[in-house]
mmCIF file of C-alpha atoms and ligand atoms in Angstrom:
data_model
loop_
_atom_site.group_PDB
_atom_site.id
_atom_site.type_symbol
_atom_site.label_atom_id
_atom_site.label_comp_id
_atom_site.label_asym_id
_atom_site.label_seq_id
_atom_site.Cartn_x
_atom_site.Cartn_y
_atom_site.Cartn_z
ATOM 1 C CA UNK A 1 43.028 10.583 -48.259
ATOM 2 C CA UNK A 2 44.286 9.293 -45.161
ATOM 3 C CA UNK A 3 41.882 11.441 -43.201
ATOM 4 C CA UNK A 4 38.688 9.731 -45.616
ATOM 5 C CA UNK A 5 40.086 6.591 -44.719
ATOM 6 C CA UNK A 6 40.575 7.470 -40.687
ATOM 7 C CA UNK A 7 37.101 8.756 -40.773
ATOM 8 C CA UNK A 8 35.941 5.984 -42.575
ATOM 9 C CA UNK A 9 37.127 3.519 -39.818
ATOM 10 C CA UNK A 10 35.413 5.735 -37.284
ATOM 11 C CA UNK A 11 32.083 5.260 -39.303
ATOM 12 C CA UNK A 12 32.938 1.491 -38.839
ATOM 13 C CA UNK A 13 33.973 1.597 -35.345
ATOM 14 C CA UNK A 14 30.893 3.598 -34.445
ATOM 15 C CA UNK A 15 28.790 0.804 -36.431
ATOM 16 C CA UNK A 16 29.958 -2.096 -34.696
ATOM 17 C CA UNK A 17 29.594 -0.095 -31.327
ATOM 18 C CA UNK A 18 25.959 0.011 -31.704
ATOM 19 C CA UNK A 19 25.277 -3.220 -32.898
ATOM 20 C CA UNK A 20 26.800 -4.200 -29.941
ATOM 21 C CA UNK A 21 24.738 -2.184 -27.853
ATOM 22 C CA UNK A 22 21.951 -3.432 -29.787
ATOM 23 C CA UNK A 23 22.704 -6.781 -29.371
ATOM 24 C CA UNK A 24 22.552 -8.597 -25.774
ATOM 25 C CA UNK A 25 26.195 -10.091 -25.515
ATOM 26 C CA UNK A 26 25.933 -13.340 -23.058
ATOM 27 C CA UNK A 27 28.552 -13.780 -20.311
ATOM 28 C CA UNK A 28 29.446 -17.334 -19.489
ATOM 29 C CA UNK A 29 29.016 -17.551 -15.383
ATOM 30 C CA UNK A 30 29.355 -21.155 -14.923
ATOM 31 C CA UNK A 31 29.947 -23.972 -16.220
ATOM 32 C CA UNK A 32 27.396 -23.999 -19.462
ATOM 33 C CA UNK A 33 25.460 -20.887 -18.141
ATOM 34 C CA UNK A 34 25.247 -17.639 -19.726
ATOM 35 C CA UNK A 35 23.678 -14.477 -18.497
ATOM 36 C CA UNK A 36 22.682 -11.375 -20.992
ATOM 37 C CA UNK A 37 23.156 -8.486 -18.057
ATOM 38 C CA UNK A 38 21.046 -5.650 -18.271
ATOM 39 C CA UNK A 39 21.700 -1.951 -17.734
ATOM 40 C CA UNK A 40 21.063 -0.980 -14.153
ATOM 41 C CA UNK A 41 18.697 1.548 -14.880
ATOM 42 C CA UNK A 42 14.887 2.614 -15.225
ATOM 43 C CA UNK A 43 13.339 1.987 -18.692
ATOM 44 C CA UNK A 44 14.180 4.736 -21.465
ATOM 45 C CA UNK A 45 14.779 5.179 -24.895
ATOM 46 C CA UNK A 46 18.581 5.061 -24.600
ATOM 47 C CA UNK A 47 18.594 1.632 -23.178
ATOM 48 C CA UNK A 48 15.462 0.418 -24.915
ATOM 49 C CA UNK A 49 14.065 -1.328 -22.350
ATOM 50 C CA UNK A 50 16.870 -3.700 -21.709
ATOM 51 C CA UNK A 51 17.168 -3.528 -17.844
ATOM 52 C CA UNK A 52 16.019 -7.206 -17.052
ATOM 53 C CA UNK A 53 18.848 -9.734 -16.885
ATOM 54 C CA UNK A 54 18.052 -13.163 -18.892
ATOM 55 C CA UNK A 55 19.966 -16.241 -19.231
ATOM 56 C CA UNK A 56 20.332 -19.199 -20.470
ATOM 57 C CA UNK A 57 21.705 -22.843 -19.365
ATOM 58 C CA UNK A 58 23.088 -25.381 -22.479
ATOM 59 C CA UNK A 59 22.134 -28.901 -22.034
ATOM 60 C CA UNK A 60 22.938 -31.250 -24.790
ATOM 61 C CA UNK A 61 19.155 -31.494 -25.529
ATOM 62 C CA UNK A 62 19.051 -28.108 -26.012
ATOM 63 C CA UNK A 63 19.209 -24.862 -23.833
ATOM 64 C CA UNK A 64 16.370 -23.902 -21.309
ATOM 65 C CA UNK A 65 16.262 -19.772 -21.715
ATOM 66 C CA UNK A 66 15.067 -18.066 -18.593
ATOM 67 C CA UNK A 67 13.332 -14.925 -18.997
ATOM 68 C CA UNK A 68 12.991 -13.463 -22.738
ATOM 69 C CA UNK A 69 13.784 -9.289 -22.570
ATOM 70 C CA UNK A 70 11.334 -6.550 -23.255
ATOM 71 C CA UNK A 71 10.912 -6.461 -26.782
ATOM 72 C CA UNK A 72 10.621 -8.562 -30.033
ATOM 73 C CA UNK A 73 14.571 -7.271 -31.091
ATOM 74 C CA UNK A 74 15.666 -8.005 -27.496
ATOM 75 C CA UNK A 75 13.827 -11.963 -28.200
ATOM 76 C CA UNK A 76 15.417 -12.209 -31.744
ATOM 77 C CA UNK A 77 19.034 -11.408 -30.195
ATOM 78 C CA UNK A 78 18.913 -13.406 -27.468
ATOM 79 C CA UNK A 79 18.013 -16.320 -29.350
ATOM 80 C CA UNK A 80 20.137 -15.855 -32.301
ATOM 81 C CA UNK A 81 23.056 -15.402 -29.099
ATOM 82 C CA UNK A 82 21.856 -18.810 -27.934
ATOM 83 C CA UNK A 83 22.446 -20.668 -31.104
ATOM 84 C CA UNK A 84 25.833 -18.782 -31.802
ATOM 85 C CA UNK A 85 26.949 -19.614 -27.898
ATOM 86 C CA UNK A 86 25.477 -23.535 -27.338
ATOM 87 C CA UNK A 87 25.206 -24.665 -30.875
ATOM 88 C CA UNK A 88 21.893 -26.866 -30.286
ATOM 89 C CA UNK A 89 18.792 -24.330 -30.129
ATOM 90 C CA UNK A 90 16.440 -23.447 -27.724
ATOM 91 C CA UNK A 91 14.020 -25.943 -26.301
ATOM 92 C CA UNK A 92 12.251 -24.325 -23.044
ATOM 93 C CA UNK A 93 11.806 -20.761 -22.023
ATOM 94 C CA UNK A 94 10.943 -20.129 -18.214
ATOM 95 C CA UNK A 95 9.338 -17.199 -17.481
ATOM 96 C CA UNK A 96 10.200 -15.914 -14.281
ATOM 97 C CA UNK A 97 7.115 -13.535 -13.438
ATOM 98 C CA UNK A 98 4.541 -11.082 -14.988
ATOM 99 C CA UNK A 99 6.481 -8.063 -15.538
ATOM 100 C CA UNK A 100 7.296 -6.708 -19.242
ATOM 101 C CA UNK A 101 10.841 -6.569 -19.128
ATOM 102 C CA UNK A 102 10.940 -10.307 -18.458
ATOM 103 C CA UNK A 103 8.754 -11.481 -21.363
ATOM 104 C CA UNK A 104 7.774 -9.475 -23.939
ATOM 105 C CA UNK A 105 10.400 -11.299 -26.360
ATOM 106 C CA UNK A 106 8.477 -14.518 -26.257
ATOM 107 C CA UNK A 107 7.360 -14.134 -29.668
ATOM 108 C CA UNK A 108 11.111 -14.926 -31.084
ATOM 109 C CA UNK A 109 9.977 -18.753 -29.110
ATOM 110 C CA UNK A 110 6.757 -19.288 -30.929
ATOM 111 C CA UNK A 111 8.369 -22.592 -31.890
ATOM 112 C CA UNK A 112 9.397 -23.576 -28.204
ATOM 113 C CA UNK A 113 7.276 -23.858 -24.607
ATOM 114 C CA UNK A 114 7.696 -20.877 -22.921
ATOM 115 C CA UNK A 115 6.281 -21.614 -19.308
ATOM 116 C CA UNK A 116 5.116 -19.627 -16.395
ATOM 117 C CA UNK A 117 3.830 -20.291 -13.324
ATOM 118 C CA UNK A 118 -0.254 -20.455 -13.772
ATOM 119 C CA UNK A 119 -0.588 -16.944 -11.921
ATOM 120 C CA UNK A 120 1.836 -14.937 -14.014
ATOM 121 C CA UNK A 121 0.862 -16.452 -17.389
ATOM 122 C CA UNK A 122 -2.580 -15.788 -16.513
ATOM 123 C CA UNK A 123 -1.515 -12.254 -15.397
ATOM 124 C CA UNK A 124 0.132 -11.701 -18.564
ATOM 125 C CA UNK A 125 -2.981 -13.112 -20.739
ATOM 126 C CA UNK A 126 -5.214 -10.388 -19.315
ATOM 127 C CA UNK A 127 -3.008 -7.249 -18.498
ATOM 128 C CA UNK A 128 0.423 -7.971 -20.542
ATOM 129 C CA UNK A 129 -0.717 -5.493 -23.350
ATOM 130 C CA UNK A 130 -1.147 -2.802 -20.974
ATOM 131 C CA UNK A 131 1.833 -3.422 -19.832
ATOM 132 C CA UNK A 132 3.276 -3.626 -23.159
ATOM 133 C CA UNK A 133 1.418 -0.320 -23.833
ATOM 134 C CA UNK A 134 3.349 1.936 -20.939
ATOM 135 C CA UNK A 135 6.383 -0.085 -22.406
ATOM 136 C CA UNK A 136 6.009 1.811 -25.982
ATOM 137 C CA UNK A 137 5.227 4.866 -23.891
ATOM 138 C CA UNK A 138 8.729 5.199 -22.184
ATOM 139 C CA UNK A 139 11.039 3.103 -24.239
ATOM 140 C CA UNK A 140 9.374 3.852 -28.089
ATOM 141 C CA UNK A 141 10.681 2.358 -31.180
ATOM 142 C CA UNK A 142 13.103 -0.107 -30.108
ATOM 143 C CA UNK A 143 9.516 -2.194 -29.368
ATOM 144 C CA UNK A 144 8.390 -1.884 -32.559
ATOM 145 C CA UNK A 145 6.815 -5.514 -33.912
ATOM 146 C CA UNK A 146 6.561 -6.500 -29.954
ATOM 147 C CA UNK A 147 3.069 -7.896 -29.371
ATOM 148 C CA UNK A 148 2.251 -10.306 -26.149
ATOM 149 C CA UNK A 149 2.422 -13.839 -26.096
ATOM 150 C CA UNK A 150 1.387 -15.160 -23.112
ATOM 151 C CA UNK A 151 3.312 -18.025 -21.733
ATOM 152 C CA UNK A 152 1.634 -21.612 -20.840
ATOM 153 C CA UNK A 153 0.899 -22.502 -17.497
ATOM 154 C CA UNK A 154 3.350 -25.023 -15.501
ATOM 155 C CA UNK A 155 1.025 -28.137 -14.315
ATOM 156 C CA UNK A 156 -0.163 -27.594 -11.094
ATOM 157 C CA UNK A 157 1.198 -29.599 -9.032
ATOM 158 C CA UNK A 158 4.408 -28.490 -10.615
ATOM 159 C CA UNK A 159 7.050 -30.611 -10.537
ATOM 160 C CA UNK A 160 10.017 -29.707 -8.056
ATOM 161 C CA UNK A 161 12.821 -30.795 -11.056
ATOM 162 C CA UNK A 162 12.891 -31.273 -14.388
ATOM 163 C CA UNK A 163 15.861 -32.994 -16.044
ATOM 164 C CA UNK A 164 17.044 -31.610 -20.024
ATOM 165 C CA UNK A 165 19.509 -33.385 -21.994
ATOM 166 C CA UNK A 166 20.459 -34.878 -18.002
ATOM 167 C CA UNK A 167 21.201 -31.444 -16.713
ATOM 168 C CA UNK A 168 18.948 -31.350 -13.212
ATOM 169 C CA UNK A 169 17.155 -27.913 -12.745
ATOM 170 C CA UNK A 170 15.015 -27.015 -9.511
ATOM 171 C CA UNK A 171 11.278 -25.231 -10.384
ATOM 172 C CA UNK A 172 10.826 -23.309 -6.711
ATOM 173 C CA UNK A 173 7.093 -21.225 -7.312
ATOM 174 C CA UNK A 174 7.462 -18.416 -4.705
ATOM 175 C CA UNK A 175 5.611 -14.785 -4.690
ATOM 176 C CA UNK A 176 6.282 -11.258 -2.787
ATOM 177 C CA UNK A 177 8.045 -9.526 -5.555
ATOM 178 C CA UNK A 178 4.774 -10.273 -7.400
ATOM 179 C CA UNK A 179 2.223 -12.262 -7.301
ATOM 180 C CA UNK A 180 4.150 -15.452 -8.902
ATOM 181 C CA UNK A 181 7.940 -15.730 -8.724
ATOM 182 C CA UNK A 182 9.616 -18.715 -9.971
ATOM 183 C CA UNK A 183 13.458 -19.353 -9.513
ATOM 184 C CA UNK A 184 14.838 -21.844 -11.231
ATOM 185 C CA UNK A 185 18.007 -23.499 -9.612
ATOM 186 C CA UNK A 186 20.601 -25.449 -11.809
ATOM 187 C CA UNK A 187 21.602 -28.445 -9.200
ATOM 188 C CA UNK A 188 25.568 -29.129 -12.027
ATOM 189 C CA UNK A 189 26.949 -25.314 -11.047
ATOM 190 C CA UNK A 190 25.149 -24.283 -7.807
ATOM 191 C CA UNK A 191 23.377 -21.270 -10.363
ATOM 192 C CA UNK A 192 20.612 -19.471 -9.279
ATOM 193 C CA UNK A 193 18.123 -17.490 -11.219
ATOM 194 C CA UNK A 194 16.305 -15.817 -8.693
ATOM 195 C CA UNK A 195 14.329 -13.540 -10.924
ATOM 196 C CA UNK A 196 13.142 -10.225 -9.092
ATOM 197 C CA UNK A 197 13.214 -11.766 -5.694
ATOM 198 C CA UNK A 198 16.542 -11.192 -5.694
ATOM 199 C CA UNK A 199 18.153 -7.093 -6.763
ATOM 200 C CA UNK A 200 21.906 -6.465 -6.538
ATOM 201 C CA UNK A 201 23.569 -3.117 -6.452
ATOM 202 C CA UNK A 202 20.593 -1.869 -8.017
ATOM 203 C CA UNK A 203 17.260 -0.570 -5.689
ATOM 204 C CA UNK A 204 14.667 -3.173 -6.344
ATOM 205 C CA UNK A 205 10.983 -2.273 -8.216
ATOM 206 C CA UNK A 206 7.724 -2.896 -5.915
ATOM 207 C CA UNK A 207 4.642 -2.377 -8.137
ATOM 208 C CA UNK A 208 3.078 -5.377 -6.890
ATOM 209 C CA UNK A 209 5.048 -6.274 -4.358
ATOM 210 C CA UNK A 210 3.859 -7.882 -0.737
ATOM 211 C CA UNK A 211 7.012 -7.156 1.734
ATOM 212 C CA UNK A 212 6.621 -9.723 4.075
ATOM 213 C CA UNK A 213 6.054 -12.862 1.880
ATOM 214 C CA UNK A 214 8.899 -11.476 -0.052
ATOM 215 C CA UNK A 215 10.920 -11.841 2.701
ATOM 216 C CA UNK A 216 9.827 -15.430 3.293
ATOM 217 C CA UNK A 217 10.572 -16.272 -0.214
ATOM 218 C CA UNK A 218 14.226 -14.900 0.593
ATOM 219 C CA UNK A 219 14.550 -16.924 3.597
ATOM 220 C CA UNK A 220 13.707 -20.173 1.476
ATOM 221 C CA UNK A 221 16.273 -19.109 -1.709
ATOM 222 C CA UNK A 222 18.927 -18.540 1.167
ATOM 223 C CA UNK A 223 18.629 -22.465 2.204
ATOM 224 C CA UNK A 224 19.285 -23.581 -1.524
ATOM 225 C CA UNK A 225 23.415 -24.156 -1.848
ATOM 226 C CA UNK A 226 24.171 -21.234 -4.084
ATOM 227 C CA UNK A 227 27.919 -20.950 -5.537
ATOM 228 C CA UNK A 228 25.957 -18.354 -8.444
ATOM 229 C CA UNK A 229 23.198 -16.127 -8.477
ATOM 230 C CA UNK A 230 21.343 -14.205 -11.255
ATOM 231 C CA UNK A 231 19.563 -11.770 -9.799
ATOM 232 C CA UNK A 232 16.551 -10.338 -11.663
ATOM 233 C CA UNK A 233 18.697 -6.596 -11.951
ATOM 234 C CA UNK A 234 22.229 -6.095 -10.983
ATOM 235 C CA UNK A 235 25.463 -8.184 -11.257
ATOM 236 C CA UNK A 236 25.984 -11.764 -10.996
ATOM 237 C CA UNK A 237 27.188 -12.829 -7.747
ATOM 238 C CA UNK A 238 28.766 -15.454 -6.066
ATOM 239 C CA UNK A 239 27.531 -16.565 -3.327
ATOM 240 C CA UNK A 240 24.136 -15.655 -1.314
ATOM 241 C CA UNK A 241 25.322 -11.699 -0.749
ATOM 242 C CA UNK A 242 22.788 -10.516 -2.990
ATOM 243 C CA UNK A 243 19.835 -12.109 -1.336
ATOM 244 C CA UNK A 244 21.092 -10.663 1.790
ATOM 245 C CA UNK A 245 20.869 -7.380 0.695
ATOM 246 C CA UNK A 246 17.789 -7.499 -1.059
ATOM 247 C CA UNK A 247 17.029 -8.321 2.381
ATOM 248 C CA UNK A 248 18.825 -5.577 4.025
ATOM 249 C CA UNK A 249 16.784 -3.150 1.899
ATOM 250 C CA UNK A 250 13.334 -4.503 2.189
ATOM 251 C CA UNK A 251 13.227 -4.642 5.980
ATOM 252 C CA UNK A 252 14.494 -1.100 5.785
ATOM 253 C CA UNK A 253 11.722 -0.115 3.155
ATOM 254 C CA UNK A 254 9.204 -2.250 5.924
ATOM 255 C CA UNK A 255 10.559 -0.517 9.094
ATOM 256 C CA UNK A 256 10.540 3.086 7.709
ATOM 257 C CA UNK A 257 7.390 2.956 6.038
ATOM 258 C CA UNK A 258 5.881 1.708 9.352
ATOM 259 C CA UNK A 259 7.467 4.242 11.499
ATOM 260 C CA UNK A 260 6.391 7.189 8.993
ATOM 261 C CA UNK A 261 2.730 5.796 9.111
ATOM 262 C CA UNK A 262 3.157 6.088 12.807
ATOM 263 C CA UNK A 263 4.587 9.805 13.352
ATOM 264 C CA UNK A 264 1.694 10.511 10.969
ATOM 265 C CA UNK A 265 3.889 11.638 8.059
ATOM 266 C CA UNK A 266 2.354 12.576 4.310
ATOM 267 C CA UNK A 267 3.728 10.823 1.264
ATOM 268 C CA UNK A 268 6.083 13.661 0.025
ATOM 269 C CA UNK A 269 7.616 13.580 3.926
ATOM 270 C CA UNK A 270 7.791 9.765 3.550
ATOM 271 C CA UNK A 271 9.674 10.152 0.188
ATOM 272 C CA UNK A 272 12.320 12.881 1.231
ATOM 273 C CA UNK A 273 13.515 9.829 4.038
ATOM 274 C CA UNK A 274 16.858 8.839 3.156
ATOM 275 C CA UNK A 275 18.100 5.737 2.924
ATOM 276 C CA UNK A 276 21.491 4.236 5.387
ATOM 277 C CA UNK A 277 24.308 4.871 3.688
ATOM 278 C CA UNK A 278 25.422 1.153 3.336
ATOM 279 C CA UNK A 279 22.097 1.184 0.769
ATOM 280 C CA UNK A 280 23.210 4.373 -0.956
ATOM 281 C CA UNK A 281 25.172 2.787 -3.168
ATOM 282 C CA UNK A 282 22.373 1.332 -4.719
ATOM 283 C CA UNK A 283 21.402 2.015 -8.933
ATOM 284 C CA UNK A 284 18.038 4.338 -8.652
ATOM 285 C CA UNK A 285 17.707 4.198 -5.378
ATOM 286 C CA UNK A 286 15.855 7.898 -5.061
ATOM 287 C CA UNK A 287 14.008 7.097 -8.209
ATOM 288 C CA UNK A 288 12.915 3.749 -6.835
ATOM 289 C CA UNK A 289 12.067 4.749 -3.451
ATOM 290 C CA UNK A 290 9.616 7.098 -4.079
ATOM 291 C CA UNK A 291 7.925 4.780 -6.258
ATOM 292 C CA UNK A 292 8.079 2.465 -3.494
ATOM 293 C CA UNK A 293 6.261 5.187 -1.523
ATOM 294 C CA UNK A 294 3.404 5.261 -4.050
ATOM 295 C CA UNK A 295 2.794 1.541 -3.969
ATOM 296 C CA UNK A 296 3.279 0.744 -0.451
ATOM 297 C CA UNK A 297 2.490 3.635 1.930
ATOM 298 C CA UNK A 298 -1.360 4.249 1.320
ATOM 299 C CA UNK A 299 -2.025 0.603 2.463
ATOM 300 C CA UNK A 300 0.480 1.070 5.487
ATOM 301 C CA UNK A 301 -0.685 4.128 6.478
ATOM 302 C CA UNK A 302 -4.406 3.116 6.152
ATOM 303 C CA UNK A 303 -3.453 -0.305 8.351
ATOM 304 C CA UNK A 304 -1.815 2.218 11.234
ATOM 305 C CA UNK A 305 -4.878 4.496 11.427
ATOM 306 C CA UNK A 306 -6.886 4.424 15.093
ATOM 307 C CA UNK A 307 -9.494 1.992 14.538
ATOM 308 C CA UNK A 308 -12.551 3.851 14.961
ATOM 309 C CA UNK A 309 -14.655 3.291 18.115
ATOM 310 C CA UNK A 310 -18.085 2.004 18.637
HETATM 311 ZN ZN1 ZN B 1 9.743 -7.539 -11.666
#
């Protein structure tokens, strides 16, 4: 009897643990700012696709919700986390840039703007069921239901702050990561969502990425006062540490690319390069590296090749 009742708890205990996995639990970071972390890891079935962080900041008109997950479930429990953490509902999403992790909950705001700057949403409008598709292919049924809805463009010329319920936030349109980043900046707490500008302890993703304009965009994040930052992957920080060693890495990325292309080395040489160790640390860095290798190097080495004579 009492073993049917200790095994019954289990049962229970194993229940609530994966609704809790299910469910994206928000972390309060600042004052009225909560941040849904997401596992430091490459997409799979186990984590079902929630590897993006998202947040949201409560204003007393309502909250503005920065970046919506990778699935319809992932949407539904972030807003339903909203209402249960800030009482008033949703009333802007912000989509920080065209990659599926970051939106593909937007259907859970049909009801609410979801906004993008006029490059990503049109990014996502053309290719965002492709990248929906490989989406299904590596994380499956926790997508099921998940269809694209493309955000709205921001007005062009966008305005540099918008003010809910008289909470001040700071629209800053930047690319290199891809080719439309927006960070949004929350003037009350010093908070900054830096979207995939900005990796932390975790090796950042380059698909579409353009190294040295995303290490402009870092220098102009660095001048903003940050006491908080969100990175797009990784742990919340205080303080600007983060963007320094998103930094760190990309110049290394830059440098050893470069060099390869120069000693004339093939791709599989140019992946087996190791990282320093002060970057070894980093979530999926091997994984992510040689990905980096496929986007980057055919460009770099084709820019380093002798220029042919005439
Ligand atoms: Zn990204």
């Amino acid at each position: 009897m009492r073993q049917a009742r200790r095994a019954g708890l289990l049962l229970l205990l194993l229940a609530a643990a994966a609704t809790a996995r299910d469910f994206p639990q928000p972390q309060r970071v600042a004052d009225g700012v909560y941040v849904l972390e997401g596992a430091r890891e490459h997409f799979s079935r186990a984590n079902a696709g929630d590897i993006a962080n998202t947040g949201f900041i409560a204003t007393p008109a309502g909250a503005v919700v920065i970046d919506t997950g990778a699935s319809l479930r992932y949407g539904q429990a972030q807003r339903a986390a909203v209402r249960a953490t800030t009482g008033p509902d949703a009333v802007q999403v912000y989509i920080t840039h065209a990659h599926p992790d970051h939106f593909l909950g937007n259907q859970a705001y049909a009801d609410v703007p979801v906004q993008a700057l006029p490059a990503a949403a049109e990014r996502i409008a053309q290719r965002g069921d492709q990248l929906a598709q490989n989406l299904y292919l590596l994380v499956g049924s926790a997508m099921a239901g998940t269809a694209v809805q493309a955000p709205g463009a921001l007005p062009v010329p966008m305005p540099d702050t918008v003010v809910f319920g008289g909470r001040r936030l700071q629209l800053i349109a930047l690319q290199g990561h891809s080719a439309a980043d927006l960070a949004v900046f929350d003037e009350a707490t010093g908070t900054l969502f830096a979207g995939d500008l900005v990796f932390f302890e975790r090796a950042p993703t380059t698909p579409d990425a353009d190294l040295p304009t995303w290490l402009a965009a870092l220098d102009r994040l660095a001048r903003l006062p940050v006491r908080v930052l969100v990175p797009g992957h990784g742990p919340v920080v205080r303080g600007a540490e983060a963007i320094a060693q998103t930094r760190d890495y990309l110049r290394w990325v830059q440098r050893t690319l470069t060099e390869a292309a120069a000693q004339g080395l093939d791709m599989n040489e140019a992946m087996r390069l190791q990282a320093p160790e002060r970057l070894r640390r980093l979530a999926v860095l091997q994984a992510e590296w040689q990905r980096t290798v496929m986007h980057l190097y055919p460009a770099i080495e084709a820019g380093s090749l002798p220029r042919p004579s005439h």
